[in-house]
mmCIF file of C-alpha atoms in Angstrom:
data_model
loop_
_atom_site.group_PDB
_atom_site.id
_atom_site.type_symbol
_atom_site.label_atom_id
_atom_site.label_comp_id
_atom_site.label_asym_id
_atom_site.label_seq_id
_atom_site.Cartn_x
_atom_site.Cartn_y
_atom_site.Cartn_z
ATOM 1 C CA MET A 13 34.068 26.331 -47.884
ATOM 2 C CA PRO A 14 31.049 28.558 -47.145
ATOM 3 C CA VAL A 15 31.379 30.831 -44.144
ATOM 4 C CA PRO A 16 28.818 29.925 -41.422
ATOM 5 C CA LEU A 17 26.151 32.577 -41.232
ATOM 6 C CA SER A 18 26.692 32.874 -37.482
ATOM 7 C CA THR A 19 30.182 34.267 -38.118
ATOM 8 C CA ILE A 20 29.011 37.038 -40.466
ATOM 9 C CA PRO A 21 28.116 40.370 -38.854
ATOM 10 C CA PRO A 22 24.760 41.878 -39.849
ATOM 11 C CA PRO A 23 25.185 44.256 -42.812
ATOM 12 C CA SER A 24 23.910 47.201 -40.798
ATOM 13 C CA THR A 25 26.803 46.865 -38.336
ATOM 14 C CA SER A 26 29.509 45.924 -40.836
ATOM 15 C CA PRO A 27 32.205 48.481 -41.640
ATOM 16 C CA GLU A 28 31.594 50.628 -44.677
ATOM 17 C CA VAL A 29 33.541 49.277 -47.651
ATOM 18 C CA VAL A 30 32.344 51.480 -50.532
ATOM 19 C CA ALA A 31 31.404 55.151 -50.155
ATOM 20 C CA PHE A 32 30.844 57.726 -52.863
ATOM 21 C CA GLU A 33 29.395 61.208 -52.600
ATOM 22 C CA GLY A 34 28.312 63.583 -55.345
ATOM 23 C CA ILE A 35 30.108 61.695 -58.093
ATOM 24 C CA GLY A 36 29.841 63.420 -61.449
ATOM 25 C CA VAL A 37 31.556 62.759 -64.768
ATOM 26 C CA LEU A 38 31.818 65.298 -67.563
ATOM 27 C CA ARG A 39 33.479 64.471 -70.877
ATOM 28 C CA GLU A 40 33.788 66.910 -73.769
ATOM 29 C CA GLU A 41 30.934 69.034 -72.406
ATOM 30 C CA SER A 42 28.669 65.992 -72.110
ATOM 31 C CA VAL A 43 27.398 64.959 -68.686
ATOM 32 C CA LEU A 44 27.836 61.192 -68.333
ATOM 33 C CA LEU A 45 26.911 60.997 -64.645
ATOM 34 C CA LEU A 46 25.321 63.536 -62.332
ATOM 35 C CA GLU A 47 25.743 63.613 -58.535
ATOM 36 C CA ALA A 48 25.568 59.942 -57.578
ATOM 37 C CA SER A 49 25.961 59.061 -53.903
ATOM 38 C CA GLY A 50 25.857 55.761 -52.067
ATOM 39 C CA ARG A 51 27.367 53.572 -49.357
ATOM 40 C CA VAL A 52 27.840 49.817 -49.143
ATOM 41 C CA ALA A 53 28.882 47.855 -46.066
ATOM 42 C CA ALA A 54 30.496 44.424 -45.975
ATOM 43 C CA GLY A 55 27.920 41.816 -46.914
ATOM 44 C CA GLU A 56 25.564 44.308 -48.561
ATOM 45 C CA VAL A 57 24.410 44.498 -52.182
ATOM 46 C CA LEU A 58 23.710 47.875 -53.791
ATOM 47 C CA ALA A 59 21.745 47.723 -57.054
ATOM 48 C CA VAL A 60 22.208 50.629 -59.454
ATOM 49 C CA THR A 61 19.214 50.992 -61.747
ATOM 50 C CA GLY A 62 18.028 53.413 -64.406
ATOM 51 C CA PRO A 63 17.512 53.719 -68.147
ATOM 52 C CA ASN A 64 20.261 53.389 -70.720
ATOM 53 C CA GLY A 65 22.289 56.587 -70.713
ATOM 54 C CA SER A 66 21.714 57.330 -67.035
ATOM 55 C CA GLY A 67 25.341 56.640 -66.121
ATOM 56 C CA LYS A 68 25.224 53.186 -64.533
ATOM 57 C CA THR A 69 28.305 51.861 -66.312
ATOM 58 C CA THR A 70 30.077 55.181 -65.856
ATOM 59 C CA LEU A 71 29.579 54.966 -62.093
ATOM 60 C CA LEU A 72 30.880 51.399 -62.011
ATOM 61 C CA ARG A 73 33.936 52.427 -64.016
ATOM 62 C CA VAL A 74 34.631 55.127 -61.447
ATOM 63 C CA LEU A 75 34.319 52.647 -58.580
ATOM 64 C CA ALA A 76 36.625 50.211 -60.387
ATOM 65 C CA GLY A 77 39.301 52.858 -60.875
ATOM 66 C CA LEU A 78 38.959 52.841 -64.655
ATOM 67 C CA LEU A 79 37.657 56.406 -64.905
ATOM 68 C CA ALA A 80 38.412 59.468 -62.795
ATOM 69 C CA PRO A 81 35.358 61.454 -61.677
ATOM 70 C CA THR A 82 35.063 65.117 -62.550
ATOM 71 C CA ALA A 83 33.412 65.875 -59.212
ATOM 72 C CA GLY A 84 32.766 64.169 -55.914
ATOM 73 C CA ARG A 85 34.604 61.826 -53.577
ATOM 74 C CA VAL A 86 34.888 58.046 -53.643
ATOM 75 C CA ARG A 87 36.621 55.470 -51.446
ATOM 76 C CA VAL A 88 36.721 51.723 -51.904
ATOM 77 C CA ALA A 89 38.227 49.678 -49.067
ATOM 78 C CA GLY A 90 39.596 52.941 -47.721
ATOM 79 C CA ARG A 91 41.467 53.873 -50.910
ATOM 80 C CA ARG A 92 40.923 56.133 -53.860
ATOM 81 C CA PRO A 93 40.051 53.905 -56.836
ATOM 82 C CA ASP A 94 43.020 53.477 -59.171
ATOM 83 C CA ASP A 95 43.447 50.391 -61.316
ATOM 84 C CA ARG A 96 47.205 51.006 -61.374
ATOM 85 C CA ASP A 97 47.315 50.520 -57.595
ATOM 86 C CA ARG A 98 47.884 46.835 -56.793
ATOM 87 C CA VAL A 99 46.614 47.190 -53.224
ATOM 88 C CA PHE A 100 43.364 48.599 -54.602
ATOM 89 C CA ARG A 101 43.160 45.858 -57.233
ATOM 90 C CA GLU A 102 43.603 43.229 -54.533
ATOM 91 C CA ALA A 103 40.448 44.584 -52.871
ATOM 92 C CA LEU A 104 38.152 44.845 -55.900
ATOM 93 C CA ALA A 105 37.145 42.574 -58.772
ATOM 94 C CA ALA A 106 34.999 43.909 -61.593
ATOM 95 C CA LEU A 107 32.967 42.631 -64.512
ATOM 96 C CA ILE A 108 32.555 45.591 -66.846
ATOM 97 C CA GLY A 109 32.329 44.653 -70.500
ATOM 98 C CA PRO A 110 33.469 41.362 -72.068
ATOM 99 C CA ALA A 111 36.240 39.493 -70.303
ATOM 100 C CA GLN A 112 39.648 39.661 -71.953
ATOM 101 C CA THR A 113 40.566 36.155 -73.043
ATOM 102 C CA ALA A 114 43.290 34.391 -75.025
ATOM 103 C CA ARG A 115 42.199 32.333 -78.007
ATOM 104 C CA ASP A 116 44.604 29.468 -77.263
ATOM 105 C CA LEU A 117 43.787 28.951 -73.558
ATOM 106 C CA THR A 118 40.894 26.781 -72.447
ATOM 107 C CA VAL A 119 38.281 28.004 -70.000
ATOM 108 C CA LEU A 120 39.891 26.097 -67.133
ATOM 109 C CA GLU A 121 43.357 27.329 -68.085
ATOM 110 C CA HIS A 122 42.066 30.910 -67.917
ATOM 111 C CA LEU A 123 40.718 30.304 -64.414
ATOM 112 C CA GLN A 124 43.949 28.616 -63.364
ATOM 113 C CA PHE A 125 45.937 31.595 -64.676
ATOM 114 C CA VAL A 126 43.791 34.092 -62.758
ATOM 115 C CA GLY A 127 44.046 32.114 -59.531
ATOM 116 C CA ALA A 128 47.816 31.762 -59.854
ATOM 117 C CA THR A 129 48.182 35.471 -60.578
ATOM 118 C CA TRP A 130 46.576 36.240 -57.226
ATOM 119 C CA GLY A 131 48.698 33.912 -55.133
ATOM 120 C CA SER A 132 47.372 30.349 -55.464
ATOM 121 C CA ASP A 133 49.720 27.563 -56.504
ATOM 122 C CA ALA A 134 48.938 25.879 -59.816
ATOM 123 C CA ALA A 135 47.134 22.879 -58.326
ATOM 124 C CA ALA A 136 44.999 24.983 -55.983
ATOM 125 C CA ALA A 137 44.165 27.441 -58.757
ATOM 126 C CA ARG A 138 43.079 24.609 -61.038
ATOM 127 C CA ALA A 139 40.966 23.021 -58.305
ATOM 128 C CA ARG A 140 39.351 26.356 -57.504
ATOM 129 C CA GLY A 141 38.620 26.869 -61.199
ATOM 130 C CA ARG A 142 36.814 23.553 -61.385
ATOM 131 C CA GLU A 143 34.819 24.457 -58.265
ATOM 132 C CA LEU A 144 33.650 27.700 -59.871
ATOM 133 C CA LEU A 145 32.666 25.943 -63.090
ATOM 134 C CA GLU A 146 30.728 23.389 -61.062
ATOM 135 C CA GLU A 147 29.033 26.138 -59.039
ATOM 136 C CA LEU A 148 27.836 27.813 -62.247
ATOM 137 C CA ARG A 149 26.978 24.432 -63.812
ATOM 138 C CA ILE A 150 29.402 24.835 -66.697
ATOM 139 C CA LEU A 151 32.068 22.279 -65.791
ATOM 140 C CA PRO A 152 31.610 20.536 -69.199
ATOM 141 C CA LEU A 153 33.019 23.726 -70.760
ATOM 142 C CA ALA A 154 36.353 23.392 -68.929
ATOM 143 C CA ASP A 155 38.314 22.235 -71.992
ATOM 144 C CA ARG A 156 36.646 24.511 -74.523
ATOM 145 C CA PHE A 157 38.226 27.634 -75.947
ATOM 146 C CA PRO A 158 36.468 30.997 -75.444
ATOM 147 C CA HIS A 159 35.548 31.291 -79.123
ATOM 148 C CA GLU A 160 33.641 27.989 -78.891
ATOM 149 C CA LEU A 161 31.151 29.283 -76.306
ATOM 150 C CA SER A 162 27.630 30.601 -76.781
ATOM 151 C CA SER A 163 26.837 34.121 -75.584
ATOM 152 C CA GLY A 164 25.205 32.838 -72.398
ATOM 153 C CA GLN A 165 28.114 30.489 -71.699
ATOM 154 C CA SER A 166 30.549 33.352 -72.280
ATOM 155 C CA GLN A 167 28.707 35.456 -69.710
ATOM 156 C CA LEU A 168 28.973 32.728 -67.072
ATOM 157 C CA VAL A 169 32.657 32.190 -67.838
ATOM 158 C CA SER A 170 33.254 35.946 -67.546
ATOM 159 C CA LEU A 171 31.645 35.893 -64.105
ATOM 160 C CA ALA A 172 33.722 32.865 -63.107
ATOM 161 C CA LEU A 173 36.897 34.731 -64.087
ATOM 162 C CA VAL A 174 35.902 37.568 -61.748
ATOM 163 C CA LEU A 175 35.077 35.194 -58.900
ATOM 164 C CA ALA A 176 38.355 33.309 -59.381
ATOM 165 C CA ARG A 177 40.306 36.024 -57.604
ATOM 166 C CA PRO A 178 40.027 37.192 -53.991
ATOM 167 C CA SER A 179 38.167 40.434 -53.383
ATOM 168 C CA ALA A 180 36.389 42.389 -50.668
ATOM 169 C CA VAL A 181 34.302 44.225 -53.282
ATOM 170 C CA LEU A 182 32.576 43.028 -56.453
ATOM 171 C CA VAL A 183 31.522 45.546 -59.110
ATOM 172 C CA LEU A 184 29.318 43.976 -61.776
ATOM 173 C CA ASP A 185 27.751 45.564 -64.841
ATOM 174 C CA GLU A 186 24.537 43.748 -65.803
ATOM 175 C CA PRO A 187 25.629 40.241 -64.751
ATOM 176 C CA GLU A 188 22.279 38.974 -66.057
ATOM 177 C CA GLN A 189 23.126 39.705 -69.698
ATOM 178 C CA ARG A 190 22.226 36.943 -72.178
ATOM 179 C CA LEU A 191 21.130 34.524 -69.450
ATOM 180 C CA ASP A 192 17.964 32.452 -69.450
ATOM 181 C CA PRO A 193 15.961 32.205 -66.181
ATOM 182 C CA ASP A 194 17.681 29.021 -64.977
ATOM 183 C CA ARG A 195 21.132 30.450 -65.508
ATOM 184 C CA LEU A 196 20.083 33.717 -63.890
ATOM 185 C CA ASP A 197 19.167 31.716 -60.782
ATOM 186 C CA LEU A 198 22.712 30.308 -60.712
ATOM 187 C CA VAL A 199 24.156 33.816 -60.797
ATOM 188 C CA ILE A 200 21.797 35.029 -58.074
ATOM 189 C CA ASP A 201 22.785 32.103 -55.864
ATOM 190 C CA ALA A 202 26.505 32.665 -56.482
ATOM 191 C CA LEU A 203 26.309 36.369 -55.657
ATOM 192 C CA ARG A 204 24.134 35.779 -52.601
ATOM 193 C CA ALA A 205 26.765 33.348 -51.290
ATOM 194 C CA ARG A 206 29.509 35.983 -51.701
ATOM 195 C CA ALA A 207 27.426 38.626 -49.919
ATOM 196 C CA ARG A 208 26.726 36.239 -47.046
ATOM 197 C CA ALA A 209 30.472 35.632 -46.774
ATOM 198 C CA GLY A 210 31.006 39.390 -46.313
ATOM 199 C CA THR A 211 31.705 40.688 -49.819
ATOM 200 C CA ALA A 212 30.333 44.132 -50.638
ATOM 201 C CA ILE A 213 28.652 44.095 -54.055
ATOM 202 C CA VAL A 214 27.689 46.964 -56.356
ATOM 203 C CA LEU A 215 25.852 45.889 -59.475
ATOM 204 C CA ALA A 216 24.052 47.632 -62.304
ATOM 205 C CA SER A 217 21.051 45.733 -63.574
ATOM 206 C CA HIS A 218 17.934 45.888 -65.724
ATOM 207 C CA SER A 219 16.617 42.668 -64.162
ATOM 208 C CA PRO A 220 13.843 43.246 -61.587
ATOM 209 C CA ARG A 221 14.206 39.622 -60.535
ATOM 210 C CA LEU A 222 17.903 39.904 -59.762
ATOM 211 C CA VAL A 223 17.469 43.237 -57.976
ATOM 212 C CA ASP A 224 14.497 42.068 -55.908
ATOM 213 C CA GLN A 225 16.281 38.921 -54.760
ATOM 214 C CA LEU A 226 19.695 40.415 -54.007
ATOM 215 C CA ALA A 227 19.588 44.121 -53.271
ATOM 216 C CA ASP A 228 19.819 45.527 -49.760
ATOM 217 C CA GLY A 229 19.754 49.050 -51.204
ATOM 218 C CA ARG A 230 18.993 50.684 -54.531
ATOM 219 C CA LEU A 231 20.355 53.717 -56.325
ATOM 220 C CA ALA A 232 18.096 54.869 -59.157
ATOM 221 C CA LEU A 233 19.881 57.043 -61.695
ATOM 222 C CA GLU A 234 18.176 59.353 -64.158
ATOM 223 C CA GLU A 235 19.334 60.575 -67.527
ATOM 224 C CA PRO A 236 21.539 63.642 -66.891
ATOM 225 C CA TRP A 237 19.749 65.810 -69.446
#
């Protein structure tokens, strides 16, 4: 059920959920990311923009606890990002790269599995999965296997798998990939609803439309060379 807007504090007064300062990543003498800083409060959307090679995905991997920074400080929900830390993983859900799927589970079974993993009983997880598929207008795909989907359908299913679990923070790498304008509108609406409900969102995007409609703040990265 959507949270009434009257119960959501304005982003400017919400507690800070994501904070990173001077984040840099160096690998084998190559600079992957140079001195990125930003802050995101509950209910805010930070858009990370820049050309390919500027470090957008690298920054998101740091925030998601998949990559340790060489320099700088980062906190997400008050913790140092570490994907081995269950408390941290309970706070953050990320879409970075293709979703990991099983060939012999249907789309709905994947969503049911994710929901059950994070505490829902089987019936509630299945119902929530159907709600997400309906929200993204892909309920007819519920009984298909992942290998039977088009690239655009796969992108929407990947997003649904991220949204199927509870989180205070969403980290999304180019959620607009392979989507036509109508499907992009569905994603924009879904993410706007999460932000209005208090989720802090950090996303990397090449889509001016998505950024213009969602972002409260922007972080423009440049190539580190």
